[in-house]
Coordinates of C-alpha atoms in Angstrom, one line a residue:
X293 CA 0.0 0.0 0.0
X294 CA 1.1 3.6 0.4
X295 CA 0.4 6.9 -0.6
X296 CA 1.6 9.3 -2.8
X297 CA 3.3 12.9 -1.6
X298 CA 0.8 14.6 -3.1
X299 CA -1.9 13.1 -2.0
X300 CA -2.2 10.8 -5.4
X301 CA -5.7 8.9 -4.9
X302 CA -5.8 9.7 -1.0
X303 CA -5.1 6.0 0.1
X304 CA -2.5 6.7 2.6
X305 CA -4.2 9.4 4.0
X306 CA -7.6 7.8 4.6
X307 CA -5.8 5.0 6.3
X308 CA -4.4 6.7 8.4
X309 CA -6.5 8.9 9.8
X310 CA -8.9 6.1 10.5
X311 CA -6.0 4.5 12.5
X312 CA -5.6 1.2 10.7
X313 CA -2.2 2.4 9.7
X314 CA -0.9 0.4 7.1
X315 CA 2.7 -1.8 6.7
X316 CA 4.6 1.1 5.7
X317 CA 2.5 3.9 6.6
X318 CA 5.6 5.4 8.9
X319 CA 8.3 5.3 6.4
X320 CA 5.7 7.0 3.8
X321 CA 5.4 9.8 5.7
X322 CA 9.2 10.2 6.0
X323 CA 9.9 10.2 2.4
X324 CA 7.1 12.9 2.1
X325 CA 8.6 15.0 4.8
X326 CA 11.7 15.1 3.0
X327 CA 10.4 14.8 -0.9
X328 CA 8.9 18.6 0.8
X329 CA 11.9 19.3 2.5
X330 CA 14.1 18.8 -0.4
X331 CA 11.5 20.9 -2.7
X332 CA 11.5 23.9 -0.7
X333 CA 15.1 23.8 -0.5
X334 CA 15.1 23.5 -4.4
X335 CA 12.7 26.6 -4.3
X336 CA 15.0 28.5 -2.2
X337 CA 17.7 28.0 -4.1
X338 CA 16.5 28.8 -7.3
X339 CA 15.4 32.0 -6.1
X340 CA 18.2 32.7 -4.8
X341 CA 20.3 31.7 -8.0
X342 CA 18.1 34.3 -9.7
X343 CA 18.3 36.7 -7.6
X344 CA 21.7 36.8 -6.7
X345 CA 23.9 34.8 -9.4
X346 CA 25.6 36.4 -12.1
X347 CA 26.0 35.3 -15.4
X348 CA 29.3 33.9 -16.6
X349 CA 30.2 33.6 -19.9
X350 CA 33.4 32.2 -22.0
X351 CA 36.0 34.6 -22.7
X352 CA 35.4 36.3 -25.8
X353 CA 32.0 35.6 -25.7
X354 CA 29.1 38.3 -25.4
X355 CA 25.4 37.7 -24.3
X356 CA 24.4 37.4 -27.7
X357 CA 27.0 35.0 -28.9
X358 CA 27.5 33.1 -25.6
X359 CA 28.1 29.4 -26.6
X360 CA 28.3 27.8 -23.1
X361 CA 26.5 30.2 -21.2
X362 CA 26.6 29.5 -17.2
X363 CA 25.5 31.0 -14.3
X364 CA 27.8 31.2 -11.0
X365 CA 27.0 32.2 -7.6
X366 CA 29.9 33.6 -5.6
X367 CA 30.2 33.5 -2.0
X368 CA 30.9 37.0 -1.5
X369 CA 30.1 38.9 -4.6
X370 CA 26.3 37.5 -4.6
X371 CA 25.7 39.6 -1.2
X372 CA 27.1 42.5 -2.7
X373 CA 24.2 45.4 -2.4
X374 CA 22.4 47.2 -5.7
X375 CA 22.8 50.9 -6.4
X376 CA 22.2 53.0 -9.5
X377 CA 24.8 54.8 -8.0
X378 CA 27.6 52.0 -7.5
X379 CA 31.4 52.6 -5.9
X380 CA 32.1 49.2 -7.7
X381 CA 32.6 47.8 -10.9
X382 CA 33.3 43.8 -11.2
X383 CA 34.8 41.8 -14.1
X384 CA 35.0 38.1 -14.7
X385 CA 37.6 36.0 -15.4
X386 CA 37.5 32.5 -16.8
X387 CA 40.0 30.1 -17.5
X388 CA 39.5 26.4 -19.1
X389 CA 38.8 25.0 -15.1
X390 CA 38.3 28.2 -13.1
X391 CA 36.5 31.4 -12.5
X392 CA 37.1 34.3 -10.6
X393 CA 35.1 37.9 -9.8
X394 CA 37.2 41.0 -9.5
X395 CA 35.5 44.4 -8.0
X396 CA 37.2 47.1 -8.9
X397 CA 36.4 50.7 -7.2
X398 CA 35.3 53.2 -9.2
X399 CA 34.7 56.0 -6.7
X400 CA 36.4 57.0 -3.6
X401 CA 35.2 54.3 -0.7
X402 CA 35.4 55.4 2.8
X403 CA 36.2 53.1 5.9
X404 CA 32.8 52.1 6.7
X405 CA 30.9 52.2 3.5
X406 CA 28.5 50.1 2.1
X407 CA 30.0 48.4 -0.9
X408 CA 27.8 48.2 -4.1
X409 CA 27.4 47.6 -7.6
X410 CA 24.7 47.6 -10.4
X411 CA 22.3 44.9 -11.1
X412 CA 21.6 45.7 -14.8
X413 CA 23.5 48.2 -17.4
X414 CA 23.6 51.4 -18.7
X415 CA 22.6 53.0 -15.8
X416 CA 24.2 55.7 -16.2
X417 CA 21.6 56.6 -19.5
X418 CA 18.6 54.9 -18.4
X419 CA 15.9 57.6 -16.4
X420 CA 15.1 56.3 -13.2
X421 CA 11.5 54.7 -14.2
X422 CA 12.8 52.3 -17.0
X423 CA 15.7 51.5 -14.3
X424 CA 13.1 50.4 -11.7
X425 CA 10.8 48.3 -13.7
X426 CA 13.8 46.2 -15.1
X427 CA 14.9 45.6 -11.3
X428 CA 11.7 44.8 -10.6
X429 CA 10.9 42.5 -13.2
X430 CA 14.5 40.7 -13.3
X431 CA 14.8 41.1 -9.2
X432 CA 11.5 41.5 -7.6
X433 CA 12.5 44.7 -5.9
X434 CA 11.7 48.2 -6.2
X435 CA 15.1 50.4 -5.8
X436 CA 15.3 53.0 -3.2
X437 CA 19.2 53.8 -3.8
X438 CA 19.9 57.9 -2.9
X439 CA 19.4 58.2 -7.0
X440 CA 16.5 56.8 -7.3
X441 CA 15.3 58.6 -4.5
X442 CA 16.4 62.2 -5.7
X443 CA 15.1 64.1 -8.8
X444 CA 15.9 62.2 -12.4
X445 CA 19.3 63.2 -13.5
X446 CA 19.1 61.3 -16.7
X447 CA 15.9 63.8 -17.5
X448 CA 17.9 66.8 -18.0
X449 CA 16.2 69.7 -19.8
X450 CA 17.5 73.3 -20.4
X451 CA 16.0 75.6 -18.7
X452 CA 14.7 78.6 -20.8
X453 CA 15.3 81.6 -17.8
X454 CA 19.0 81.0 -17.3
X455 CA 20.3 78.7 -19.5
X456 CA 20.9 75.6 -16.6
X457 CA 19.4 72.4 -16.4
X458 CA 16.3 71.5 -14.7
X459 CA 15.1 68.2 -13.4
X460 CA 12.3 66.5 -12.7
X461 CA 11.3 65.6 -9.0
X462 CA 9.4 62.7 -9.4
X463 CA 10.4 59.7 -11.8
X464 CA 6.8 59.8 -13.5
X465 CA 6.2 63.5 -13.1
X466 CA 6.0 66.2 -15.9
X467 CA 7.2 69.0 -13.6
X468 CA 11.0 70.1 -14.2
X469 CA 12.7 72.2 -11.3
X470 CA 15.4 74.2 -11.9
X471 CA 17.9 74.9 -9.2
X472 CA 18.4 78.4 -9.6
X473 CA 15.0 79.5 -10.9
X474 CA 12.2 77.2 -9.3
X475 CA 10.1 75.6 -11.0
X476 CA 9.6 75.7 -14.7
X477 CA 6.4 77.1 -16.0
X478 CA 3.5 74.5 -16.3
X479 CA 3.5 75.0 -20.5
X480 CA 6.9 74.8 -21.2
X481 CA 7.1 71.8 -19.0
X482 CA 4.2 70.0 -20.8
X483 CA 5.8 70.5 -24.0
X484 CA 9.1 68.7 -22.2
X485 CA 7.1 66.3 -21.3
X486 CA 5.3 65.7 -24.8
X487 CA 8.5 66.0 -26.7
X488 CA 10.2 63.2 -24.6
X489 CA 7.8 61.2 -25.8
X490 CA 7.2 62.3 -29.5
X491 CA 11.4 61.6 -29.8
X492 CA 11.4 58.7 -28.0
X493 CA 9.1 57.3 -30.0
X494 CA 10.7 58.1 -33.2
X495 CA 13.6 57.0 -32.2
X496 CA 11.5 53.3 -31.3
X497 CA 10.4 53.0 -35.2
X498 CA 13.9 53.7 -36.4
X499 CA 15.0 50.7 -34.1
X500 CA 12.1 48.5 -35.0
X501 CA 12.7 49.2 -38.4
X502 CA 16.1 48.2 -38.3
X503 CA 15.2 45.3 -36.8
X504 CA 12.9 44.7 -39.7
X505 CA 12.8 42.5 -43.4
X506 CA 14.6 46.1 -44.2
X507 CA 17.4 45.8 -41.8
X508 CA 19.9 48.4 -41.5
X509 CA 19.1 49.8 -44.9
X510 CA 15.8 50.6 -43.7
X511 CA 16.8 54.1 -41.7
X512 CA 19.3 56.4 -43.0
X513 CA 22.2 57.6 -41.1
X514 CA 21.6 61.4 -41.7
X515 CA 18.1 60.8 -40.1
X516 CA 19.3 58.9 -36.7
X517 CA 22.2 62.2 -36.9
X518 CA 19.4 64.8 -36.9
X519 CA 17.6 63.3 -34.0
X520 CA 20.4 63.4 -31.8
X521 CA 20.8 67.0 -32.7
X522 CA 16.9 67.8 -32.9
X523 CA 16.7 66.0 -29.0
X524 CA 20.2 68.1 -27.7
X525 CA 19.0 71.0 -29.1
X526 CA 15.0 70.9 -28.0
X527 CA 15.6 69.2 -24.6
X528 CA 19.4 69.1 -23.4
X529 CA 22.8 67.5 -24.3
X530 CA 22.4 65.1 -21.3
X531 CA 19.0 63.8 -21.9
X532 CA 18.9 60.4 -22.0
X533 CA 17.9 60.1 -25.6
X534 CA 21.1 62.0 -26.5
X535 CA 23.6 59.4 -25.6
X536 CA 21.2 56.7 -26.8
X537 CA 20.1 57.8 -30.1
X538 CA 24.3 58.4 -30.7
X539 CA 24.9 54.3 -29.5
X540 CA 22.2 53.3 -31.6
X541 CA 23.8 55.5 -34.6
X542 CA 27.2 54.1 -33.9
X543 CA 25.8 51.0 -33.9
X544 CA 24.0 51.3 -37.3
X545 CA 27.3 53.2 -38.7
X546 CA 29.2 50.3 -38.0
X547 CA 26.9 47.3 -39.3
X548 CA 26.6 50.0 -42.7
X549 CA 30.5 50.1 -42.7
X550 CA 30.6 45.9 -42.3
X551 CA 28.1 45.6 -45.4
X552 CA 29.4 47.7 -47.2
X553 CA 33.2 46.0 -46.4
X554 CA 31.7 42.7 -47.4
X555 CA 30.5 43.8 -51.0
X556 CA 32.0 42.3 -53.4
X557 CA 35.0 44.6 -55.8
X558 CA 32.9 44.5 -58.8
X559 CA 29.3 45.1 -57.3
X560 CA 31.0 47.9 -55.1
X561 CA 32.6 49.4 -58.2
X562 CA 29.0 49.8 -60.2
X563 CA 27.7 50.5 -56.9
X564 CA 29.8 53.6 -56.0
X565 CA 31.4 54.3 -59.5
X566 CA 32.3 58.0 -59.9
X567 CA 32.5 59.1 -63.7
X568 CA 36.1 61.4 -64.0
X569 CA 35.7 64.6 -65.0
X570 CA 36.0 65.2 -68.9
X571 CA 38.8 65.7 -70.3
X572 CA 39.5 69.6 -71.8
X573 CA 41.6 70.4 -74.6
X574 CA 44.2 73.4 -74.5
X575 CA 41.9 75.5 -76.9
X576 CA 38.9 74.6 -73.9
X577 CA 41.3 75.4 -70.8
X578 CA 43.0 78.7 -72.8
X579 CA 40.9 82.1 -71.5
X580 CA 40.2 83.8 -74.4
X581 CA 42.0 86.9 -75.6
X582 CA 41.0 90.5 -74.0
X583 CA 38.9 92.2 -76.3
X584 CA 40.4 95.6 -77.8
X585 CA 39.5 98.8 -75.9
X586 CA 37.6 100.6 -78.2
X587 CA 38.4 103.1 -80.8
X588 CA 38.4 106.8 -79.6
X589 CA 37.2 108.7 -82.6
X590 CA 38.6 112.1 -81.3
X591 CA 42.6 110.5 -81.9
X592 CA 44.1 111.5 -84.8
X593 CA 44.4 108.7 -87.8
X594 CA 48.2 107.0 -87.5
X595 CA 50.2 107.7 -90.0

C-alpha cells in the first residue's frame, strides 16, 4: 500500500486517519517530509540563484553570442548590495577549469561604507523609471538607492530663464525644477514632457525598423544624426535620448561600414562608381584673348 506525496488517490491518508495504519504507513510519511523538505530547498535555491547569481560567460563571448553560457554564484560577490549609483565595478575571469570575480572601485570608498554595484546596465543613461521596472521584473524589488530617490538626473532639460538644467522631482512626473529658478512654468514643462515622448518614439520606429525585413538599410544615417541634434537641441545634451540615439547610430554606422566591407570589388565598383571629369583640350582650358578697348574717334588717324 502507500500513498503518494501529493496526495495521489488519498489511500495513505484515509488509512491513516482512520487509525488502521498500514505496513509502511511510517516510512511513507518520512519520504514525504523530506520529498517537501528537499522541494523547498530546491525553491529557495533557485530563487536565490536568480536573484543573486551572475552570469558567466566564456572569454570572448558576449550575451548574444555566448556558446556555453553559465551562471555562477559567488560567496561573497552574490551579497554585494544594488545601487544606481555603485562605488564598484566587477569583471569576470574565466580560464578552461576556473572562475574568478574581481570588484574594482570606481569611486572613492570610505572606511565604513556600504560596498555596491549595479544589477543591470547602462545606468548611467537609463531615467530612473525604465531603471526600476527592469529591477523589478528581473529582481523583484523596487530600488530605493539615494538616486532613485532624488530628482531624475538622466531627464535633464534646459531651462529657458537662465540657460541651466532642470530636473524632474518625481520619476513619472511632468514637472521640471530648476535649481536656480524654481520651477519651470507648467507649458513649457508639458511641451518637455510631450517632446520626450514624441522623440522617443521616433527613435522606437527607427529601431524596429532596423530590426525589420529592411534591416539596417531601412533608416538612414543622416536621419538617426538629426535626431540626436533635434533632441540636444530641444531638450538638453544630457538627456537620456542623447547618448542613446548616438549608440544606436554608432551602432547602425558600423553594421553599414561591415556591409558595405563585405560587397563584393565588382558590385562595389558599379555601386559607388564615380565618372572622371571630362577631359578639356588646350583650346577649352585657354581664356580667351581680351577684347580691344575701343576706338576713340577724337585721336588722330596713324600715319
Amino acid at each position: 500500500g502507500g500513498g503518494s506525496c501529493n496526495g495521489g488517490n488519498g489511500s495513505g491518508l484515509s488509512a491513516h486517519s482512520a487509525g488502521a495504519a498500514p505496513h509502511g504507513s511510517a516510512s511513507d510519511a518520512l519520504s514525504c517530509a523530506n520529498a517537501e523538505l528537499r522541494a523547498s530547498r530546491i525553491h529557495k535555491l533557485l530563487l536565490i540563484v536568480d536573484s543573486n547569481a551572475h552570469q558567466f560567460l566564456d572569454n570572448n563571448d558576449t550575451e548574444q553570442t555566448a556558446l556555453h553560457n553559465q551562471t555562477a554564484l559567488f560567496e561573497r560577490g552574490s551579497k554585494i548590495t544594488h545601487s544606481c549609483r555603485p562605488n564598484l565595478e566587477y569583471n569576470l575571469k574565466r580560464t578552461a577549469t576556473t572562475g574568478a570575480q574581481e570588484h574594482i572601485a570606481i569611486r572613492p570608498i570610505e572606511a565604513g561604507d556600504e560596498l555596491t554595484d549595479s544589477y543591470i546596465t547602462d545606468y548611467w543613461t537609463t531615467p530612473t523609471l525604465e531603471r526600476r521596472a527592469q529591477l523589478l521584473y528581473t529582481k523583484d524589488f523596487v530600488c530605493g538607492c539615494e538616486r532613485c530617490c532624488a530628482p531624475d538626473d538622466c531627464r535633464g532639460v534646459r531651462c529657458l530663464s537662465c540657460s541651466g538644467l532642470a530636473f524632474p522631482p518625481e520619476p513619472e512626473g511632468e514637472i521640471f525644477f530648476c535649481v536656480k529658478c524654481g520651477p519651470i512654468p507648467p507649458k513649457r514643462a508639458a511641451e518637455l514632457a510631450r517632446l520626450e515622448v514624441e522623440l522617443a518614439a521616433r527613435l522606437g520606429e527607427m529601431q524596429r525598423l532596423v530590426e525589420g525585413p529592411g534591416g539596417i538599410h531601412a533608416v538612414s544615417p543622416s536621419s538617426i544624426s538629426a535626431l540626436a541634434r533635434e533632441a540636444a537641441a530641444k531638450l538638453s545634451p544630457v538627456h537620456y535620448l542623447v547618448p542613446r540615439v548616438f549608440n544606436f547610430a554608432a551602432d547602425t554606422f558600423a553594421s553599414h561600414a561591415s556591409a558595405l566591407d563585405n560587397i563584393p570589388p565588382s558590385v562595389s565598383a558599379r555601386l559607388f562608381y564615380t565618372p572622371p571629369p571630362p577631359k578639356h583640350t588646350l583650346a577649352q582650358t585657354r581664356p580667351p584673348p581680351p577684347n580691344p578697348p575701343p576706338a576713340d574717334p577724337a585721336a588722330e588717324p596713324a600715319a
